[in-house]
Coordinates of C-alpha atoms and ligand atoms in Angstrom, one line a residue:
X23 CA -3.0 -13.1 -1.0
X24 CA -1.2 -16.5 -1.2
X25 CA 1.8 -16.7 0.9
X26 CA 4.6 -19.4 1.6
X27 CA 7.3 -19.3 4.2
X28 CA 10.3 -20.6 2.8
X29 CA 14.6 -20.9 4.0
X30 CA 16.6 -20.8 0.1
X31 CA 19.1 -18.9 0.6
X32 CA 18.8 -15.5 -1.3
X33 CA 20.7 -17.0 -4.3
X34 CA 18.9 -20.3 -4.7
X35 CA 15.1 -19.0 -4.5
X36 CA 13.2 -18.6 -7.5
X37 CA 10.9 -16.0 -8.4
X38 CA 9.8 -13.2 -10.4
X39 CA 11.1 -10.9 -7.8
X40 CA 13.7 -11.2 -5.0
X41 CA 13.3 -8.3 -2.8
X42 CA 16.3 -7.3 -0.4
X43 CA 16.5 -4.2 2.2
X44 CA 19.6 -2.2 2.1
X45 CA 20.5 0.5 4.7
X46 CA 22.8 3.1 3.8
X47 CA 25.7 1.1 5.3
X48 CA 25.2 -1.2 2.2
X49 CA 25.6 -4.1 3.9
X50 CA 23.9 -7.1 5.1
X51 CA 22.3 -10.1 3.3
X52 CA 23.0 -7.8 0.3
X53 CA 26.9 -8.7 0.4
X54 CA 26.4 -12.3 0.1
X55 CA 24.5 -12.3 -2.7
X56 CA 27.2 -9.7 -4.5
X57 CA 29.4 -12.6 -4.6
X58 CA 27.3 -14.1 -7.5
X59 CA 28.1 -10.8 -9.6
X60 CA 31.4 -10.7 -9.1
X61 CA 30.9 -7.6 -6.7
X62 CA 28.7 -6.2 -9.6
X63 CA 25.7 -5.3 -7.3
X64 CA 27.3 -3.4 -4.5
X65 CA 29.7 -1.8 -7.5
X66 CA 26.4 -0.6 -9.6
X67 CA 24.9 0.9 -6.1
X68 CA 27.5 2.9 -5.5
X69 CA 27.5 3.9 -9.3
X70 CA 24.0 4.9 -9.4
X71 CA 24.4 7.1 -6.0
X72 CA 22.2 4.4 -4.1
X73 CA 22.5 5.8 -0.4
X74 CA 19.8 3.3 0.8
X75 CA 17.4 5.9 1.6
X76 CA 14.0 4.8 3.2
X77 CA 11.8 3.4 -0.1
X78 CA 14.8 4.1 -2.2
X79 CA 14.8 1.4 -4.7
X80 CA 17.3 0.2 -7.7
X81 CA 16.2 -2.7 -9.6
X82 CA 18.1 -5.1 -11.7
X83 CA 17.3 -7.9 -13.9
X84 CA 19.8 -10.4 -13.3
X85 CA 20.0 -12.2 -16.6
X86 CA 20.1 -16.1 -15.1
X87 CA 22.8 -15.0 -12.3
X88 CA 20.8 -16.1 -9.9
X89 CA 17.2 -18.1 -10.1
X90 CA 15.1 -14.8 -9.1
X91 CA 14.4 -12.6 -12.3
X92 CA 15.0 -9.1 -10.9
X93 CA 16.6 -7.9 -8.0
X94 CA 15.0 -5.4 -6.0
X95 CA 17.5 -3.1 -3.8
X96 CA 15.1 -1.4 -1.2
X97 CA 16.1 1.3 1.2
X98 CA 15.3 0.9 4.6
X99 CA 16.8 4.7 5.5
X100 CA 18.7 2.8 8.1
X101 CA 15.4 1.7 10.7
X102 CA 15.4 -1.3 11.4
X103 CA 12.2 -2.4 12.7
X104 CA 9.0 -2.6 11.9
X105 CA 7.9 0.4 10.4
X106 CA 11.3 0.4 8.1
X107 CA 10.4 -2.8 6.6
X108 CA 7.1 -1.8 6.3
X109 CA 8.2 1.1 3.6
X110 CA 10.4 -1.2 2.3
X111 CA 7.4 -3.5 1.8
X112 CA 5.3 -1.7 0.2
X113 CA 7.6 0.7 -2.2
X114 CA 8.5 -3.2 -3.6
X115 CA 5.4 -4.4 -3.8
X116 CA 4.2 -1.1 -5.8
X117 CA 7.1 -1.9 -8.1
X118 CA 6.5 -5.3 -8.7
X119 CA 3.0 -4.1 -9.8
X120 CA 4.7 -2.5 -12.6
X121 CA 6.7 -5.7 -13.6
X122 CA 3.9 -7.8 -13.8
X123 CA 5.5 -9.9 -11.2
X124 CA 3.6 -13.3 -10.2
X125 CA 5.7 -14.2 -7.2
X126 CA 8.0 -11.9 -5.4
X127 CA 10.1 -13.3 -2.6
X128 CA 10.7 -10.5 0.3
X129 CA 14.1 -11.2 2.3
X130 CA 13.1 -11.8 6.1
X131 CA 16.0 -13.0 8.2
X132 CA 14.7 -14.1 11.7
X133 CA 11.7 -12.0 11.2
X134 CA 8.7 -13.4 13.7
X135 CA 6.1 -15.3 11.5
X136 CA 3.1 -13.1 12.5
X137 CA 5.1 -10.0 11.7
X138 CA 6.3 -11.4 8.2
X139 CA 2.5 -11.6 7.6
X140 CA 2.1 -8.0 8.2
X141 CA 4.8 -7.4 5.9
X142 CA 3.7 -9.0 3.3
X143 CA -0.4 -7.4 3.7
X144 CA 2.0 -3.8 3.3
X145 CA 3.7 -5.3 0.5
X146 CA 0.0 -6.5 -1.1
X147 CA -1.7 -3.2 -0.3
X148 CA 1.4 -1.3 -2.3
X149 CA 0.7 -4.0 -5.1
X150 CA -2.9 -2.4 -5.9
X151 CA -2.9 -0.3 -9.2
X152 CA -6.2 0.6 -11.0
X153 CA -6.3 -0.2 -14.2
X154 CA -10.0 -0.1 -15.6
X155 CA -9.0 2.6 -18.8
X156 CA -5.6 1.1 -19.0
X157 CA -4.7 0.1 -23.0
X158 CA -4.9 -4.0 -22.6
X159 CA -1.1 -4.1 -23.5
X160 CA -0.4 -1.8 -21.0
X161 CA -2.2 -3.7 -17.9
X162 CA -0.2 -6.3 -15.8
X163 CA -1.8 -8.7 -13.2
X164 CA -1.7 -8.7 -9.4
X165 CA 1.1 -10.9 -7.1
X166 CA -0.3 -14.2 -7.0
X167 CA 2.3 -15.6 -4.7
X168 CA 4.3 -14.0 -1.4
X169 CA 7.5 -15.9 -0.5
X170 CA 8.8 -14.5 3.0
X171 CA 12.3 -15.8 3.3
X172 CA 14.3 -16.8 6.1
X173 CA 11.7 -16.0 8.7
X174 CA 12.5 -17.7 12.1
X175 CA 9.9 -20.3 12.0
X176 CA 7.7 -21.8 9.8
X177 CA 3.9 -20.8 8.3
X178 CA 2.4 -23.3 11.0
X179 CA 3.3 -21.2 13.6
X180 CA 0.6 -18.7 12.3
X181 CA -2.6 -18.9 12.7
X182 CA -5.2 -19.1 10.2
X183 CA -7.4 -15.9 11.3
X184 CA -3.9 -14.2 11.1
X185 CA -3.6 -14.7 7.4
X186 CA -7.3 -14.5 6.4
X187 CA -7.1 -10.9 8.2
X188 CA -4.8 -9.7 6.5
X189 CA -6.1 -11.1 3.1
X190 CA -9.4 -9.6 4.1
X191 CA -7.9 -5.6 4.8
X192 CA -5.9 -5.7 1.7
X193 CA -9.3 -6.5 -0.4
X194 CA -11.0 -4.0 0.8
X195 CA -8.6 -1.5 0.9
X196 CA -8.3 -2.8 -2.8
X197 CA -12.0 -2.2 -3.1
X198 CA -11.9 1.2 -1.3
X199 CA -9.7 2.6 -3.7
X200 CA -11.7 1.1 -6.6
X201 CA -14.7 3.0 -6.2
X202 CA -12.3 6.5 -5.7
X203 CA -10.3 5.9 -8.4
X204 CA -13.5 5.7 -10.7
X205 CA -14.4 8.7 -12.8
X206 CA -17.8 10.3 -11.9
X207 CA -19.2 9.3 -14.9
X208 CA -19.4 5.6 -13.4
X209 CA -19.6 6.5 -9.7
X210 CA -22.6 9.1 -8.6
X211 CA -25.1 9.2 -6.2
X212 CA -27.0 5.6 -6.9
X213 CA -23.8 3.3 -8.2
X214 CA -22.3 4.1 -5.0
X215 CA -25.4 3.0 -3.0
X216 CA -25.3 0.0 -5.6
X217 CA -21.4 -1.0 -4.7
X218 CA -22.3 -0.5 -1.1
X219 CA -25.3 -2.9 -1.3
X220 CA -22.2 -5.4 -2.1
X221 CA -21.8 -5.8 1.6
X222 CA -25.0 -7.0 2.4
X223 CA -23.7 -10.3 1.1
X224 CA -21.5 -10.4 4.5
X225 CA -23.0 -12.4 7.2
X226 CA -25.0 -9.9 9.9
X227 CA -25.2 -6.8 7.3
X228 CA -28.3 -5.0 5.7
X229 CA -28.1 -2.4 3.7
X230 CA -30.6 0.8 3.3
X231 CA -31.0 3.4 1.0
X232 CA -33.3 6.6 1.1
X233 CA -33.6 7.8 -2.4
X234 CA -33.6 11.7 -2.5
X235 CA -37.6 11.6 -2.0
X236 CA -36.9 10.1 1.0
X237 CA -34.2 12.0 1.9
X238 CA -36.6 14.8 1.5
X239 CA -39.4 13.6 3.2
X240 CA -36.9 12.7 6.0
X241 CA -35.6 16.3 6.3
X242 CA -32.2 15.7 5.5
X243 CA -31.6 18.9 4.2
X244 CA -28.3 18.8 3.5
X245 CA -28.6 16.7 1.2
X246 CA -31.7 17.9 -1.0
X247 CA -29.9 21.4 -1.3
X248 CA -26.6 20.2 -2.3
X249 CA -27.9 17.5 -4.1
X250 CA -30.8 19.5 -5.9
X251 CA -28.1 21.3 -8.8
X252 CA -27.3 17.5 -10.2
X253 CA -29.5 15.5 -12.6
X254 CA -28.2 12.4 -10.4
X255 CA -30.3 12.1 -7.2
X256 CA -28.5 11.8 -4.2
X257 CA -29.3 9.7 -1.3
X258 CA -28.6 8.0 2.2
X259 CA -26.9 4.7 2.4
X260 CA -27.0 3.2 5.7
X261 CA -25.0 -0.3 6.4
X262 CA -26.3 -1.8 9.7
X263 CA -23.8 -4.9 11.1
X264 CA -24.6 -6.5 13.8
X265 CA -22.6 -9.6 14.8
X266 CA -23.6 -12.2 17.8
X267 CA -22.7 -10.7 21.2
X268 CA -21.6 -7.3 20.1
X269 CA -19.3 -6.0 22.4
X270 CA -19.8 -2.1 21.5
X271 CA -21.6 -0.1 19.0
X272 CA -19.9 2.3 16.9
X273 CA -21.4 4.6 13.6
X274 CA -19.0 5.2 11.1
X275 CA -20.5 8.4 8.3
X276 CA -18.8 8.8 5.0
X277 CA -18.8 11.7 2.8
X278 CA -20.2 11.3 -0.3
X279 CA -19.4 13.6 -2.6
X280 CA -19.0 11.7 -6.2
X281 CA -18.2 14.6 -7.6
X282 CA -17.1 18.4 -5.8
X283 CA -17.6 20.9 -8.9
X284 CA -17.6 23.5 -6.1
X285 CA -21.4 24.1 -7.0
X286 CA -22.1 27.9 -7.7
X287 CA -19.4 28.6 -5.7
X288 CA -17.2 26.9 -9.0
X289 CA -14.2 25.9 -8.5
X290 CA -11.4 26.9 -11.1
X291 CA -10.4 23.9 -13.3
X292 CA -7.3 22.6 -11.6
X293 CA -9.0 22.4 -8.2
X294 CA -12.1 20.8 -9.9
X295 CA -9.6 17.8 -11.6
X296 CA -9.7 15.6 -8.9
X297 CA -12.9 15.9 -7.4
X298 CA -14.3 12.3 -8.2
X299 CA -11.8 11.7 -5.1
X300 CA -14.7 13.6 -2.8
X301 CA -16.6 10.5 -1.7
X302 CA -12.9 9.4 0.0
X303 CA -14.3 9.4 3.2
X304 CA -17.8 6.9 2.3
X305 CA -15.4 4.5 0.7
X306 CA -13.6 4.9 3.7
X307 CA -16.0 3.9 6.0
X308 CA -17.4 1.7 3.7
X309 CA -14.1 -0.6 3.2
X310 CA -13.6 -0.5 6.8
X311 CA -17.0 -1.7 7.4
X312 CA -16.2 -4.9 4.9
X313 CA -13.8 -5.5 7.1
X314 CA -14.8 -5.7 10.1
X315 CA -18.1 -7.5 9.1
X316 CA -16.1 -10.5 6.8
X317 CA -13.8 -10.9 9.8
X318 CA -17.1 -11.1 11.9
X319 CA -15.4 -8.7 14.8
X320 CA -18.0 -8.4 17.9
X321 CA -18.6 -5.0 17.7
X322 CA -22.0 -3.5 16.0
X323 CA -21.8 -1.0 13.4
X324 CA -23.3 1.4 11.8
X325 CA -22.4 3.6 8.6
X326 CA -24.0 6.0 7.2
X327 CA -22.7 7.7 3.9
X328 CA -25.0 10.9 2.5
X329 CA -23.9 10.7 -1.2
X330 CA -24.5 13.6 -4.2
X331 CA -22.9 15.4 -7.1
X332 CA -22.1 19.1 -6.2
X333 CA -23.3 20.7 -9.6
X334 CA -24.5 24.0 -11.2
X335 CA -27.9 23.1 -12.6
X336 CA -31.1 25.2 -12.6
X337 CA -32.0 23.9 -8.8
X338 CA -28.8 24.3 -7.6
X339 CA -28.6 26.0 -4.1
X340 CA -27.6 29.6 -3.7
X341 CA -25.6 31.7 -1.4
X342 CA -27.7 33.1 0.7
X343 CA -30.2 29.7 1.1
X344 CA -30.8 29.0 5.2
X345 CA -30.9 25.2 5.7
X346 CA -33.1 24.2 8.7
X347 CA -31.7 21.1 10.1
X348 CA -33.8 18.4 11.8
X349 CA -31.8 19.2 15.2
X350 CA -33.1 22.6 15.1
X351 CA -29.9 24.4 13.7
X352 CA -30.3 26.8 10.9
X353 CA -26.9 27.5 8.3
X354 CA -26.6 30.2 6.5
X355 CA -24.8 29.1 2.6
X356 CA -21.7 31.1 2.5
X357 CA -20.0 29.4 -0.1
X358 CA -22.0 26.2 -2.4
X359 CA -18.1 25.0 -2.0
X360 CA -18.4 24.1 1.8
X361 CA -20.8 21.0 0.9
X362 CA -19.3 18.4 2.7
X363 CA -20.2 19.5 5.9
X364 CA -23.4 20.3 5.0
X365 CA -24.5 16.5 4.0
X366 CA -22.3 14.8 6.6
X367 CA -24.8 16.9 9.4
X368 CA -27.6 15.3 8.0
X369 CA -26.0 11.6 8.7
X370 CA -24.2 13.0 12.0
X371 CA -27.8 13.5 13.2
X372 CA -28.8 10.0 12.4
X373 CA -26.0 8.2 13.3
X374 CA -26.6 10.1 16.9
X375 CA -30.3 8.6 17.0
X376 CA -29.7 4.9 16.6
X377 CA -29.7 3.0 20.1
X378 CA -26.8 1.8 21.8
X379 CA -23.8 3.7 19.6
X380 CA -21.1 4.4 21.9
X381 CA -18.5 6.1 19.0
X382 CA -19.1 8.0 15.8
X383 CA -16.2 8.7 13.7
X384 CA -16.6 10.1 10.3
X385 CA -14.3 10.1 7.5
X386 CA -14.5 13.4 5.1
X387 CA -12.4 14.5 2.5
X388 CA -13.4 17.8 3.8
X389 CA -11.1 20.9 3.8
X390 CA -8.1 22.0 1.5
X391 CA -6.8 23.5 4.8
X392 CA -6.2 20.4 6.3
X393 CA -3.6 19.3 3.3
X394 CA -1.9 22.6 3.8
X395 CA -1.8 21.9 7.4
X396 CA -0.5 18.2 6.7
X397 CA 0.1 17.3 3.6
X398 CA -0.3 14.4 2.0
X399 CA 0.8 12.0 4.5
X400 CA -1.2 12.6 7.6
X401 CA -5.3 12.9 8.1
X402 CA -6.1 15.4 10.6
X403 CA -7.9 14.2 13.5
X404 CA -10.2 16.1 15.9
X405 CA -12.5 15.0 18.4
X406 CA -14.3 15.8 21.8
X407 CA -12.9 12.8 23.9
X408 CA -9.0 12.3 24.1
X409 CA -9.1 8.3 25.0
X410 CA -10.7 8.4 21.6
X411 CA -8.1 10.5 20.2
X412 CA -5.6 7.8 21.7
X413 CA -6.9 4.9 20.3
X414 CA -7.6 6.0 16.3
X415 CA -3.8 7.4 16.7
X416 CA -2.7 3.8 18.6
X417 CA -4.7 2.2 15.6
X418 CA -3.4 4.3 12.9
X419 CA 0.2 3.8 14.1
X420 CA 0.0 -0.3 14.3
X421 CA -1.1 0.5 10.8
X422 CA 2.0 2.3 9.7
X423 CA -0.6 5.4 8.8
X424 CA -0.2 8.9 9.2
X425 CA -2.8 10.4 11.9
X426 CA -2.3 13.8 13.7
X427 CA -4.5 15.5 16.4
X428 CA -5.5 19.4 16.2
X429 CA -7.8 21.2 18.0
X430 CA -11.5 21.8 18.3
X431 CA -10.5 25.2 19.2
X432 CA -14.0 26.6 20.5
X433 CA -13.4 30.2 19.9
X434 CA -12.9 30.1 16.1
X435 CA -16.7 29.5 16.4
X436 CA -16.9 32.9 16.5
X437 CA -16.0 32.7 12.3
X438 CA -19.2 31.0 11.7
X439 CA -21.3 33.8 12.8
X440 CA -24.3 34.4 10.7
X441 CA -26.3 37.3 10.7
X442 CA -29.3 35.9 9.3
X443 CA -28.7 32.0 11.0
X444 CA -27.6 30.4 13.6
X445 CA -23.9 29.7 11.4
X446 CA -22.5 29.4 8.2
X447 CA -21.0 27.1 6.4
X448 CA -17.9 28.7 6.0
X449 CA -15.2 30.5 8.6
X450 CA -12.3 33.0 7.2
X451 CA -9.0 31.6 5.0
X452 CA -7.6 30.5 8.8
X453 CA -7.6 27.5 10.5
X454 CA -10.5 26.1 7.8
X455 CA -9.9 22.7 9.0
X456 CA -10.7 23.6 12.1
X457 CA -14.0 25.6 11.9
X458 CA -15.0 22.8 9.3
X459 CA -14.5 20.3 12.8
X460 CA -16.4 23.0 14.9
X461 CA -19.2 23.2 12.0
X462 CA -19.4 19.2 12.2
X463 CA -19.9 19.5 15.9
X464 CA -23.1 21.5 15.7
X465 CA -24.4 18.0 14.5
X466 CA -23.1 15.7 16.9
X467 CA -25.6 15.4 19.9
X468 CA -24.3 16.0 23.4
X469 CA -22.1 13.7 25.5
X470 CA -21.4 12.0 22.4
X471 CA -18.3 10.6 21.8
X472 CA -17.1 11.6 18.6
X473 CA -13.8 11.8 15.9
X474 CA -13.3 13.7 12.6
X475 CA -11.1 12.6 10.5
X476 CA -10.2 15.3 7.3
X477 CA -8.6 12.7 4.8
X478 CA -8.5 15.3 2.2
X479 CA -4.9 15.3 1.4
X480 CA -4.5 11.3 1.9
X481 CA -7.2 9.7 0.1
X482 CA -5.9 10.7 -3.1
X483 CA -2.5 11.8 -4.8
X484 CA -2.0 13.7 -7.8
X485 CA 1.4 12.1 -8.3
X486 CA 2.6 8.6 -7.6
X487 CA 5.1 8.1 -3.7
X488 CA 6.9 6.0 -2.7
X489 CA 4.0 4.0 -1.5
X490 CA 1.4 4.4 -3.9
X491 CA 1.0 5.2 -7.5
X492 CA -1.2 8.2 -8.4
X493 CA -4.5 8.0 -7.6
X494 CA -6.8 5.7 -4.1
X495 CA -4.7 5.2 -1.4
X496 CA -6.9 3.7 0.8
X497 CA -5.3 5.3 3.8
X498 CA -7.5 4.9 6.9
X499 CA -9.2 2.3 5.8
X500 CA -7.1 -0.4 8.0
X501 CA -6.8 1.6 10.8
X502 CA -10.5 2.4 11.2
X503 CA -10.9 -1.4 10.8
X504 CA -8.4 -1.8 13.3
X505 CA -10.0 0.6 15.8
X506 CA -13.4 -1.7 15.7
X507 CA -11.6 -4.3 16.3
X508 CA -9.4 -2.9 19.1
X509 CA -12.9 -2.0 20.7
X510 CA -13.9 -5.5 20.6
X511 CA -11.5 -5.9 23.8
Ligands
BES9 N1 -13.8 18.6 -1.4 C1 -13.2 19.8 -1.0 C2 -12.0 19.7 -0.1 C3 -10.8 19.1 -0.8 C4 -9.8 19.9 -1.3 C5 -10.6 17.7 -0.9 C6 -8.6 19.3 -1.8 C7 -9.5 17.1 -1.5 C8 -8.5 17.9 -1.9 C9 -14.3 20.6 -0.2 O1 -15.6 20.4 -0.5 C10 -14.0 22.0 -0.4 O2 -14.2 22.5 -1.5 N2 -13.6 22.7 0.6 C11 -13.3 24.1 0.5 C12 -13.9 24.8 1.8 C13 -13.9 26.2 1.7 C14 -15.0 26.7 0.7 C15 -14.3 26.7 3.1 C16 -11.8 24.3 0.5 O3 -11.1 23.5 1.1 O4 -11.4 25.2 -0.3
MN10 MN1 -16.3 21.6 -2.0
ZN11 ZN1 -16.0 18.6 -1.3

């Protein structure tokens, strides 16, 4: 992520892109510039019905009028802060991706230096498009060069940490939504243990794997039935960080799931279609855990990340099967569908052993309910300790990500019931999110403080937004980076 902090006026700069925000007033440093069209621009907006919604964007290729190639007309929906510009940001750096643009200048009058480098890490992260099975003619390259215009003072007045943290988030968020976006067929089980094993070139990190014999031997249970119907072994990846004068402790746990076929339990072939997006949460984790460890943040951590195919072979696990978990709780199988939960216990348990972890959040793409309940935008948060609760939401929000808090209501326990187990592994159509928290919490020892986040409807969209293009999003992967960090003091 090059940037370069420069004063051209908007009709002098050259680049590939010149980005201006519009409100729906149409004004602004947008008038200026519609001098050098002859009042073209503003002429064209109003033709194409351009009401400067928020991440509305009209783009124009101005054919030597001015120095920039294209013109991009973004919609700031009439905010003017932060969190505006930061839609703004990204919707034209997701465009620019689609140009091919090499260096996009983003118009920044008297914006603070530190925040124009946040800007431009939402304009990189909106930048990212996977492109592994793209036709060769059909792939374009990244931004190689961010020009923030007209901000009040110069690059100097930032420091270097600033703009190596920011280069730092956007890579791994980048990386994050790599290993989702690949098909199955790449990622399983042991290539994702392989692609963690990339951070134990980061200073302070080790990385572990139990193989499924292990995993076995170990007792994780959760695992070896779920993982037992797939010719690709699952496993245990554990990523230990531990920095000079650690200032906290917190275990991050990632579900693994490279592929959700629904098991026995099938699901029906539309819900099946996106299912290489079930290890969300492990890259989740995972990315966040880059993160924190490249920018060498003072806090230890831990993740864990159970990974296995949900399949249908000969071994696979039944309805009916009782799992006997190390902590003593036994689950009835309800439904071979409800696996997530199952194989995060296993790591939940561990994650609860290791000395000195103050925090354990895990990351899940766990329940369909939860995208009902939220949509696509926002990952449902529960957890037993509400100052936890209030810093993930205070980190998602300086992250311009969408985090919302509902409840670990204790009586839907009651749905998990089992007459032959201590619970199942599934409640009743209501409030699934929910009793896939409470099931969690079976796991989690006591006193512990502990969050679940159910990014089942952000990590992955079917359809392209205004923010990202089909596929990874990488949502929480900032903001749980942010939350170590925020630990640190
Ligand atoms: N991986 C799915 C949840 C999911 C759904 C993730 C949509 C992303 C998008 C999970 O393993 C699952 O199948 N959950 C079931 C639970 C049910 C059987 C209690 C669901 O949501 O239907
Ligand atoms: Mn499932
Ligand atoms: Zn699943």
């Amino acid at each position: 992520m090059n940037i370069r902090f420069a004063t051209d006026p908007l009709d002098k700069v050259a680049a590939d892109v010149l980005v201006v925000a519009v409100g729906p007033t149409l004004d602004g440093p947008i008038t200026a510039l519609d001098a050098r069209f002859e009042g073209g621009l503003l002429a064209e907006l109003r033709a194409r019905k351009f009401k400067g919604a928020e991440g509305s964007l009209v783009s124009f290729a101005t054919l030597g009028r001015i120095p920039a190639r294209h013109l991009f007309v973004v919609g700031t929906g009439g905010g003017t802060g932060f969190d505006a510009m930061r839609v703004v940001a990204a919707r034209a750096g997701k465009e620019a991706r689609t140009l091919g643009a090499g260096t996009v200048a983003l118009s920044l009058p008297g914006v603070a230096p530190e925040i124009a480098v946040q800007l431009v890490e939402s304009a990189a992260s909106g930048n990212y498009l996977y492109q592994r099975y793209r036709p060769e003619e059909d792939r374009s390259n990244p931004v190689s060069e961010w020009i923030a215009l007209g901000t009040a003072q110069t690059l100097a007045a930032v420091p270097e940490a600033t703009l190596k943290a920011a280069d730092v988030r956007v890579k791994w968020q980048g990386w994050s939504r790599d290993l989702v976006n690949a098909p199955a067929a790449d990622l399983y089980p042991e290539s994702l243990a392989a692609r963690a094993r990339e951070l134990g070139a980061l200073p302070g990190v080790t990385v572990e794997v139990w193989d499924f014999e292990r995993c076995r031997a170990e007792g994780c249970v959760g695992i070896i039935a779920v993982g037992q119907g797939s010719q690709r072994p699952g496993c245990l990846i554990r990523v230990s960080y531990r920095p000079e004068g650690a200032k906290d402790h917190v275990a991050f746990v990632g579900k693994g799931v490279t592929f959700d076929s629904g098991g026995l339990s099938l699901k029906p072939s539309d819900g099946m279609m996106t299912m290489r997006c079930d290890m969300g949460g492990a890259a989740t984790v995972l990315g966040a855990t880059g993160i924190v460890a490249e920018l060498g943040v003072p806090v230890a951590v831990d993740t864990f990340v159970p990974a296995v195919e949900n399949m249908t072979g000969g071994l696979a696990y039944k309805l009916g099967d009782v799992l006997r978990y190390s902590n003593g709780v036994t689950v009835e199988i309800a439904n071979t569908d409800a696996e997530g939960r199952l194989v995060l216990a296993d790591a939940l348990i561990r994650a609860c052993k290791v000395q000195g972890v103050s925090t354990i959040v895990d990351a899940a793409t766990l329940t369909g309910a939860c995208v009902v309940a939220l949509g696509d935008d926002y990952t449902g948060l529960f957890t037993n300790d509400d100052p936890l609760a209030t810093e993930l939401l205070g980190a998602a929000t300086a992250t311009g990500e969408g985090l919302w808090r509902l409840p670990l209501h204790a009586p839907y326990n009651e749905q998990l019931k089992s007459e032959f187990a201590q619970i199942k592994n599934v409640g009743s159509r209501y409030g699934g999110a929910i009793t896939a928290g409470l099931f969690l919490k079976h796991f989690v020892a006591d006193g512990m403080r502990w969050a679940h986040l159910d990014i089942a409807g952000p990590a992955f969209h079917d359809k392209g937004s205004v923010r990202y293009p089909a596929g990874a999003t990488g949502e929480m992967v900032r903001s749980l980076a942010s939350f170590v960090e925020r630990r640190a003091g």
